[in-house]
mmCIF file with all atom_site columns, C-alpha atoms in Angstrom:
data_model
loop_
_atom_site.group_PDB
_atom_site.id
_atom_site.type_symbol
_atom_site.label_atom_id
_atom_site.label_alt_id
_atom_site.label_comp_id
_atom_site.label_asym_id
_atom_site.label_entity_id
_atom_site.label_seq_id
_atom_site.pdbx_PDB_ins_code
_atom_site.Cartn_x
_atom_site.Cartn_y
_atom_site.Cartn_z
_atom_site.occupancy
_atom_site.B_iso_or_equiv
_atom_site.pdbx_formal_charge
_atom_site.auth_seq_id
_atom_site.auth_comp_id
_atom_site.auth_asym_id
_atom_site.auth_atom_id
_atom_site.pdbx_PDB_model_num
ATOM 1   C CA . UNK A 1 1   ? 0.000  0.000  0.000  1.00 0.00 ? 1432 UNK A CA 1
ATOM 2   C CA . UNK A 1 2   ? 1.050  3.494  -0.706 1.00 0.00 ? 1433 UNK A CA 1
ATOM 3   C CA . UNK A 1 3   ? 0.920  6.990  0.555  1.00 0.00 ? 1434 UNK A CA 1
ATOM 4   C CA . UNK A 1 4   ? -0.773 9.397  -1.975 1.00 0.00 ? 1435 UNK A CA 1
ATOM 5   C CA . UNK A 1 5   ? -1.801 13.056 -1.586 1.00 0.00 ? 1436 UNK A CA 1
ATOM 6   C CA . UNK A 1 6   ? -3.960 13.881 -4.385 1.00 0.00 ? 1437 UNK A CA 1
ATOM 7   C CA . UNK A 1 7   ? -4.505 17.526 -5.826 1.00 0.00 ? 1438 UNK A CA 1
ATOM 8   C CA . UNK A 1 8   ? -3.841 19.018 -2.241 1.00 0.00 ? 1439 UNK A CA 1
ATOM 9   C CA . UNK A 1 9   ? -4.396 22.537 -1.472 1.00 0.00 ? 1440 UNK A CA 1
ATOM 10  C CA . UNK A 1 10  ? -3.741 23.618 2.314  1.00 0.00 ? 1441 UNK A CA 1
ATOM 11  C CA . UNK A 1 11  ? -3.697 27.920 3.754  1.00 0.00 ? 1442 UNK A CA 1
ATOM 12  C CA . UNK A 1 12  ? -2.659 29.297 6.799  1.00 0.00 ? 1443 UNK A CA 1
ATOM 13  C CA . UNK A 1 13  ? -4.429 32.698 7.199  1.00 0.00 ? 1444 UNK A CA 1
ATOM 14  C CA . UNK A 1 14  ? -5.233 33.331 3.644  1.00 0.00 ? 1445 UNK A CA 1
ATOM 15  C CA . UNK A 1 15  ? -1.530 32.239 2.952  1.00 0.00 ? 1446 UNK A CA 1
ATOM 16  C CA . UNK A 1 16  ? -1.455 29.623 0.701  1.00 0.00 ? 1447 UNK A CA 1
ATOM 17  C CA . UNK A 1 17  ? 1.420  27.039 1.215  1.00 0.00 ? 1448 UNK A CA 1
ATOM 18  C CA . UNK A 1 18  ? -0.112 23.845 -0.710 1.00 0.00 ? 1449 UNK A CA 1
ATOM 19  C CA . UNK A 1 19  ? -1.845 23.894 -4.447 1.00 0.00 ? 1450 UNK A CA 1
ATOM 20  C CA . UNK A 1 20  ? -3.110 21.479 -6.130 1.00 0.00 ? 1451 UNK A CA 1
ATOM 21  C CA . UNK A 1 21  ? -0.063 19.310 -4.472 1.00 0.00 ? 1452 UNK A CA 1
ATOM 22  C CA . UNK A 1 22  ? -0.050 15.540 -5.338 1.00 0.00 ? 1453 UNK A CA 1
ATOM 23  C CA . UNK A 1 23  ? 2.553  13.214 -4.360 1.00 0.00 ? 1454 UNK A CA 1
ATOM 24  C CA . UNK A 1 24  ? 2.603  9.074  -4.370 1.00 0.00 ? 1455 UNK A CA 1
ATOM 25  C CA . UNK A 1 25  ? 4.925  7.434  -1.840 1.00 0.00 ? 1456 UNK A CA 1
ATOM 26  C CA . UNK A 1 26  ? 5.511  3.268  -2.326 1.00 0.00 ? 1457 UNK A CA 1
ATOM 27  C CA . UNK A 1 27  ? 6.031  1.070  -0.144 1.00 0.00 ? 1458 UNK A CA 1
ATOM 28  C CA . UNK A 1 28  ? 10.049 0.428  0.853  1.00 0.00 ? 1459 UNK A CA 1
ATOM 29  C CA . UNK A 1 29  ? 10.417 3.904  -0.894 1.00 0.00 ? 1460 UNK A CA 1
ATOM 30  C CA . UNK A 1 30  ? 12.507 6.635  0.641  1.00 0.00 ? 1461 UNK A CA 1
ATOM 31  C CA . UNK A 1 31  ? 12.298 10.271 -0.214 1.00 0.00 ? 1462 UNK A CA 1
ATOM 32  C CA . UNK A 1 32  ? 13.269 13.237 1.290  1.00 0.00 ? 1463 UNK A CA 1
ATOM 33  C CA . UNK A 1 33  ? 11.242 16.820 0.955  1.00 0.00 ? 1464 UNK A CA 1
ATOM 34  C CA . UNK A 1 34  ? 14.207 19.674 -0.030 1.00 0.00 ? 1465 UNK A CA 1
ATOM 35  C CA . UNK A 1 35  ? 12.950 22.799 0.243  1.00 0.00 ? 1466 UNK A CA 1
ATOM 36  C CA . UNK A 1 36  ? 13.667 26.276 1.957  1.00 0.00 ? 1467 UNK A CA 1
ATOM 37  C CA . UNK A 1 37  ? 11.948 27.118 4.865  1.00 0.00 ? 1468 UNK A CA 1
ATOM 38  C CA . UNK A 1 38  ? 8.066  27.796 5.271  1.00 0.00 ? 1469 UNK A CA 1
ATOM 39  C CA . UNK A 1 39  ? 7.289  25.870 1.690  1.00 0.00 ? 1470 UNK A CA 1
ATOM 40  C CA . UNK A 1 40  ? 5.451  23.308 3.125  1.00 0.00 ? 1471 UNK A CA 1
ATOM 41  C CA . UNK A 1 41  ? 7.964  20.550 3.957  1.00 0.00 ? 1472 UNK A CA 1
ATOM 42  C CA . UNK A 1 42  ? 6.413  20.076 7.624  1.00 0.00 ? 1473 UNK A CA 1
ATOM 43  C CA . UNK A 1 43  ? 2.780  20.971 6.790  1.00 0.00 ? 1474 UNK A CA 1
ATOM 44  C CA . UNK A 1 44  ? 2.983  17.693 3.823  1.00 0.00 ? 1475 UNK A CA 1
ATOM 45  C CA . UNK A 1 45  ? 3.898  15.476 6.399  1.00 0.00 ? 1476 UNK A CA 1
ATOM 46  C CA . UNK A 1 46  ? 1.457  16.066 9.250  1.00 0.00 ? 1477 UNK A CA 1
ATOM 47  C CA . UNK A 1 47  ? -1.202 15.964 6.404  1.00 0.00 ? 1478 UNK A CA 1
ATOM 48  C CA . UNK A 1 48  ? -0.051 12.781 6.188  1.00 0.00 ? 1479 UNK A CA 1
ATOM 49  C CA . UNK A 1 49  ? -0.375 11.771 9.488  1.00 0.00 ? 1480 UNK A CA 1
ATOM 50  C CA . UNK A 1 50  ? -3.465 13.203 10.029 1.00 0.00 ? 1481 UNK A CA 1
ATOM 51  C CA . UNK A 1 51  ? -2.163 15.992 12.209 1.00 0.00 ? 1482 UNK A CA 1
ATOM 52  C CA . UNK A 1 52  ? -4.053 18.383 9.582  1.00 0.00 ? 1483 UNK A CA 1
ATOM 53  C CA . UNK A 1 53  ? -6.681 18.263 7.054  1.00 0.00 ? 1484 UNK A CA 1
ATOM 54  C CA . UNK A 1 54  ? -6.205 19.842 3.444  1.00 0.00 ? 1485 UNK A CA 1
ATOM 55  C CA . UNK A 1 55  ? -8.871 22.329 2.510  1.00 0.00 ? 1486 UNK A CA 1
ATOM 56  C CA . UNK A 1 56  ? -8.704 20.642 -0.958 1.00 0.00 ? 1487 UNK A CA 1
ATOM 57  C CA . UNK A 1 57  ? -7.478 17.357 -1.979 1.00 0.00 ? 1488 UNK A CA 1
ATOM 58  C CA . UNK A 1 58  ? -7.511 13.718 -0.558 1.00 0.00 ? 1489 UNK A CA 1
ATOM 59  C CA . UNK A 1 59  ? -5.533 11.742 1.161  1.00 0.00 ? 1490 UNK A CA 1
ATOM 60  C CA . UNK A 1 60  ? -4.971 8.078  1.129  1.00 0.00 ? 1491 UNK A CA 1
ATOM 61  C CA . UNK A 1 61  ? -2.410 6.151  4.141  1.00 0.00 ? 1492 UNK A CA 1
ATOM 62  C CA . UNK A 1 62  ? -2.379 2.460  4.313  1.00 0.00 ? 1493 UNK A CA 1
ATOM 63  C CA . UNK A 1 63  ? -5.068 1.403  7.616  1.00 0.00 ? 1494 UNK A CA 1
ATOM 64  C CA . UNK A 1 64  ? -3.013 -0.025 10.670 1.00 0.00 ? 1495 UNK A CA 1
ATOM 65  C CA . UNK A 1 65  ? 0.050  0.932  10.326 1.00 0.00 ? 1496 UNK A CA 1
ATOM 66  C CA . UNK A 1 66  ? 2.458  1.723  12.393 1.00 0.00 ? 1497 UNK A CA 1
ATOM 67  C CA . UNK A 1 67  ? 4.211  4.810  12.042 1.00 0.00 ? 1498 UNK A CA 1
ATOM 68  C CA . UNK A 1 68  ? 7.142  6.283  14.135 1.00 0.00 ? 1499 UNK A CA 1
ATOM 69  C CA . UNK A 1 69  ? 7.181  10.015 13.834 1.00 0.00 ? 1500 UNK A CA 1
ATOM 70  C CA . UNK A 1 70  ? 10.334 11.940 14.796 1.00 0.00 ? 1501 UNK A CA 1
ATOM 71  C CA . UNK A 1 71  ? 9.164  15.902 15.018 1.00 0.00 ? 1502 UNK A CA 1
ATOM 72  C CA . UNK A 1 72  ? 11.370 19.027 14.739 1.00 0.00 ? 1503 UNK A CA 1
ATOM 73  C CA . UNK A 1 73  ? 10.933 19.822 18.299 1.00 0.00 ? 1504 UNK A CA 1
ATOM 74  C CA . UNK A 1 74  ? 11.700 17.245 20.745 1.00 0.00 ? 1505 UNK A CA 1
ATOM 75  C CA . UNK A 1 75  ? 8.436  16.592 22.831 1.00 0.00 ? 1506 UNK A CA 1
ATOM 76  C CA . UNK A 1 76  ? 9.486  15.082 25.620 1.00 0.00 ? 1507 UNK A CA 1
ATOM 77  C CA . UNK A 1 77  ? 8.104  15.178 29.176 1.00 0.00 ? 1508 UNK A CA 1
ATOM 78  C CA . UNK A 1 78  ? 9.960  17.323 30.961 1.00 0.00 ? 1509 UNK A CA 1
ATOM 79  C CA . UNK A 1 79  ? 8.946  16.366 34.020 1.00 0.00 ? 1510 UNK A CA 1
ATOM 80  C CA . UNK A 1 80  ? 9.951  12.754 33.330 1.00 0.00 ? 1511 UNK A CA 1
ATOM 81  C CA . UNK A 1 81  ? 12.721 10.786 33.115 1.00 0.00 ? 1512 UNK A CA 1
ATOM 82  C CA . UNK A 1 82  ? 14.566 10.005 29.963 1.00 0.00 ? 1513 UNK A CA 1
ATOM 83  C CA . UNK A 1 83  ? 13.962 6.193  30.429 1.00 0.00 ? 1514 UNK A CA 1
ATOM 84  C CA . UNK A 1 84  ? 9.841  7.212  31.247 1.00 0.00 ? 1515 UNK A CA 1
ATOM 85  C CA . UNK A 1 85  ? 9.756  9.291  28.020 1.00 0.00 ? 1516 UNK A CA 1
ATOM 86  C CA . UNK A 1 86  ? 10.959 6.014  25.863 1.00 0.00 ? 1517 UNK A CA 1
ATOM 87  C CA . UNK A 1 87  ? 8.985  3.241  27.984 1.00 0.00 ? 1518 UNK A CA 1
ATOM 88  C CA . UNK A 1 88  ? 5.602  5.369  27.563 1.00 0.00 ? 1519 UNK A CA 1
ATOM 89  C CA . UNK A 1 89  ? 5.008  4.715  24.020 1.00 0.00 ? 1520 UNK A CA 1
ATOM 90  C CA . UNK A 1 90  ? 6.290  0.793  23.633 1.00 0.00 ? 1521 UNK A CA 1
ATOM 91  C CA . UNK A 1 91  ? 4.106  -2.022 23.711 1.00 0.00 ? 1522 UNK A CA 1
ATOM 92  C CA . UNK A 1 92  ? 6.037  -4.918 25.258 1.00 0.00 ? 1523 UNK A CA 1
ATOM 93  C CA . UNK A 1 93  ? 6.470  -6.526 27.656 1.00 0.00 ? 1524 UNK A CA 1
ATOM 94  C CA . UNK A 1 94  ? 8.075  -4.793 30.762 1.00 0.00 ? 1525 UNK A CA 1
ATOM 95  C CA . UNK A 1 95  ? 11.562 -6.734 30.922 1.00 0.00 ? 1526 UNK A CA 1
ATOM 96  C CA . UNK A 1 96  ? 11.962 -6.807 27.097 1.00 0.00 ? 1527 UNK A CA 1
ATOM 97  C CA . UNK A 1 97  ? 11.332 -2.660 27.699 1.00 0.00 ? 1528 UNK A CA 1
ATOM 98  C CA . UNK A 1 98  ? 14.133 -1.754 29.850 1.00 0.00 ? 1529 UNK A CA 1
ATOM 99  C CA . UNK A 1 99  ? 16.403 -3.989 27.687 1.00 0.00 ? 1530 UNK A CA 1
ATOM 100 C CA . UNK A 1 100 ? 15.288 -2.212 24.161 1.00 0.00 ? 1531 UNK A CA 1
ATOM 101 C CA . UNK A 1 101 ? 15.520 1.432  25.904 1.00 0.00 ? 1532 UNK A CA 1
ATOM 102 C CA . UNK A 1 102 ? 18.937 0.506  27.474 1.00 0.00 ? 1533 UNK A CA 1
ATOM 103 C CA . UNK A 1 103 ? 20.682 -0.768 24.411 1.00 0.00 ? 1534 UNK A CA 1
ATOM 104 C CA . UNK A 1 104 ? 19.222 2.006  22.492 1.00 0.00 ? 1535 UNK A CA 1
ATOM 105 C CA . UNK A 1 105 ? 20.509 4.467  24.894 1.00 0.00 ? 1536 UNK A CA 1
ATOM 106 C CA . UNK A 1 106 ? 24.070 3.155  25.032 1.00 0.00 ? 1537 UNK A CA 1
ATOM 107 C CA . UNK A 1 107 ? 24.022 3.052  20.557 1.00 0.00 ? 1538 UNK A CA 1
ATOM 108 C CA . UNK A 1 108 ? 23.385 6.894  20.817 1.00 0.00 ? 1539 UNK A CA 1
ATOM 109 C CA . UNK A 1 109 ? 26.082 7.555  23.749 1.00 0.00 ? 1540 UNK A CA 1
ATOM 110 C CA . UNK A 1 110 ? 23.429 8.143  25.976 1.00 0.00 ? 1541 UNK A CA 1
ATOM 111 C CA . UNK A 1 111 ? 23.877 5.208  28.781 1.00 0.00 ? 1542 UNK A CA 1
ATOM 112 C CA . UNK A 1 112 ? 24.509 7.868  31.462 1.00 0.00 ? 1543 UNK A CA 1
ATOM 113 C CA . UNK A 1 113 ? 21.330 9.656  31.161 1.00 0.00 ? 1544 UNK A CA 1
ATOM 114 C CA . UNK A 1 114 ? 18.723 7.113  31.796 1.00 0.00 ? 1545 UNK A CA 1
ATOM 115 C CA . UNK A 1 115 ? 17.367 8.454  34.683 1.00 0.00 ? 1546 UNK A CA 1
ATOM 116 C CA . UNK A 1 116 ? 17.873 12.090 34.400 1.00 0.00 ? 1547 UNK A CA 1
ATOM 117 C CA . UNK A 1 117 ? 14.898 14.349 34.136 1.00 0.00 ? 1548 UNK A CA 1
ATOM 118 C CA . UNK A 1 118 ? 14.683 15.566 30.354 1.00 0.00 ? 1549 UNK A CA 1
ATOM 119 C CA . UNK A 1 119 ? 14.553 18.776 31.022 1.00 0.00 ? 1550 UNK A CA 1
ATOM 120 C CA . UNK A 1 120 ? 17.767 18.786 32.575 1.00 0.00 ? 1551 UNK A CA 1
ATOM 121 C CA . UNK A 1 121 ? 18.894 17.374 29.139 1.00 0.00 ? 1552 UNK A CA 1
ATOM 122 C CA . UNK A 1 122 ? 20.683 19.802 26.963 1.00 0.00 ? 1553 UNK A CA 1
ATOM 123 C CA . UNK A 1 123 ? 19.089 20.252 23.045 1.00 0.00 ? 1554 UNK A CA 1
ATOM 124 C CA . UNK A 1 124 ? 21.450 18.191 21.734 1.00 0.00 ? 1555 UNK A CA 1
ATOM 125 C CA . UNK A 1 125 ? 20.666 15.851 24.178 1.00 0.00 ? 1556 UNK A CA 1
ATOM 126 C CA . UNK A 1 126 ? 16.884 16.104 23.896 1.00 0.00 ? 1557 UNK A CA 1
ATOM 127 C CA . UNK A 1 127 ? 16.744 15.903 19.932 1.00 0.00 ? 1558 UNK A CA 1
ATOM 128 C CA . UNK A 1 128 ? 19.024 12.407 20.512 1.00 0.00 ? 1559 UNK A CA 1
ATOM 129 C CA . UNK A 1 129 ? 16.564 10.923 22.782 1.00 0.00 ? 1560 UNK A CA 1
ATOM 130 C CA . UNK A 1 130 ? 13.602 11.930 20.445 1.00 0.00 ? 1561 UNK A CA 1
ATOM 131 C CA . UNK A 1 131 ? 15.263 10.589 17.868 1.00 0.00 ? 1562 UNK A CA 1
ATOM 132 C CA . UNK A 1 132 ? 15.420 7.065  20.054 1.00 0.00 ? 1563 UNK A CA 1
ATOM 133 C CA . UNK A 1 133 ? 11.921 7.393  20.316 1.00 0.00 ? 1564 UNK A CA 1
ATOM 134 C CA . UNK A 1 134 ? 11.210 7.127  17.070 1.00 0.00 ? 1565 UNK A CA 1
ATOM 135 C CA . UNK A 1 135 ? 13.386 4.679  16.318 1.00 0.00 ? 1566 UNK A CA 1
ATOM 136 C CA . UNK A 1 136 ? 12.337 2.453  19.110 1.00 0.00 ? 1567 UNK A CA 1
ATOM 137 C CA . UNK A 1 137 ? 8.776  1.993  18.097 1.00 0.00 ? 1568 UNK A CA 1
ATOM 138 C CA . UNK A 1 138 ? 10.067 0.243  15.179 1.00 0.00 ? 1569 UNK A CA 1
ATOM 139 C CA . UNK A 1 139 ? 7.021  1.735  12.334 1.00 0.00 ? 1570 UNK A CA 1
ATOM 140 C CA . UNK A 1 140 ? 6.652  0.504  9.330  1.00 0.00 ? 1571 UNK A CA 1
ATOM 141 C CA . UNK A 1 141 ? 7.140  3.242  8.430  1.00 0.00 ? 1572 UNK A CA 1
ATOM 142 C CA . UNK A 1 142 ? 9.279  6.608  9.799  1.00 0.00 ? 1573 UNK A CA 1
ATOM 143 C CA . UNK A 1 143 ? 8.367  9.995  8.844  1.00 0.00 ? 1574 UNK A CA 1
ATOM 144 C CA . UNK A 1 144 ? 11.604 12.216 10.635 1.00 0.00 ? 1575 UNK A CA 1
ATOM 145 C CA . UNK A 1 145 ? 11.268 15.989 9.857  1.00 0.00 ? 1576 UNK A CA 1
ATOM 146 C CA . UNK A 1 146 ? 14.222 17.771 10.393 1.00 0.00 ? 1577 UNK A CA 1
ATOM 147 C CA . UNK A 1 147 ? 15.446 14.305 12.547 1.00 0.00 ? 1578 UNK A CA 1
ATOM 148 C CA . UNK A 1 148 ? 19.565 15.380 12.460 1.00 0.00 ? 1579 UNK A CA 1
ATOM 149 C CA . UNK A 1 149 ? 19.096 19.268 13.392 1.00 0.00 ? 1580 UNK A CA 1
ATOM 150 C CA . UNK A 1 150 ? 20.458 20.084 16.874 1.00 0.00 ? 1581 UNK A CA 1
ATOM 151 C CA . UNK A 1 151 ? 21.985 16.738 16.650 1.00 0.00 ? 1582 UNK A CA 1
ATOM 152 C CA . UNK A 1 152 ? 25.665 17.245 18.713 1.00 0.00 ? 1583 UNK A CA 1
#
């Protein structure tokens, strides 16, 4: 099954950043949206997520699947721990969890940081861990937007 935005048109405040936008996306495929800033690089792929709805257009995602989404900003509890802002969103069972979220940590130089509060975290920091995140869920498919900025 593919992704496919069909004849898309989507405004911001009488600002038009979408017309009559169609794209097809197949399965296995990778693609990357190039663009400068505020041309709707962001705004195509919460469309496809469902984040937004087009004022024109359709849009057609495969049904049940999962998708790992790594945004711009990082999004993390800050009021949580590092290891509590990765275990929230898997679906295993609870032994198999720490083991994923601690091997994960240590492949992104993170093994110290476990239990530290995120928002003690520095950006850098903070964008690594969100990038775990989304890597962790293990989607079908991953939509990252903007995954390697802040990255230290």
């Amino acid at each position: 099954m593919s992704y496919e935005m069909i004849h898309i048109t989507k405004e911001y405040q009488d600002k038009k950043v979408l017309v009559d936008f169609s794209l097809k996306i197949e399965k296995g495929e990778q693609i990357a949206l190039v663009g400068p800033s505020g041309c709707g690089k962001t705004t195509i792929l919460r469309l496809l997520l469902g984040l937004e709805k087009p004022e024109k257009g359709k849009i057609k995602v495969p049904q049940n699947e999962r998708i790992s989404m790594v945004f711009q900003e990082p999004r993390l509890f800050q009021n949580l721990s590092v290891y509590n802002n990765l275990a929230m969103m898997l679906l295993e069972k609870p032994d198999r969890i720490k083991e994923k979220i601690y091997e994960g940590l240590e492949r992104m130089g993170l093994e110290e940081i476990g239990e530290k509060n995120a928002g003690t975290l520095s950006g850098g920091m903070a964008k690594r861990v969100a990038l775990l995140r989304g890597l962790l869920y293990d989607g079908e498919t991953v939509i990252l937007d903007e995954p390697f900025a802040q990255l230290d």
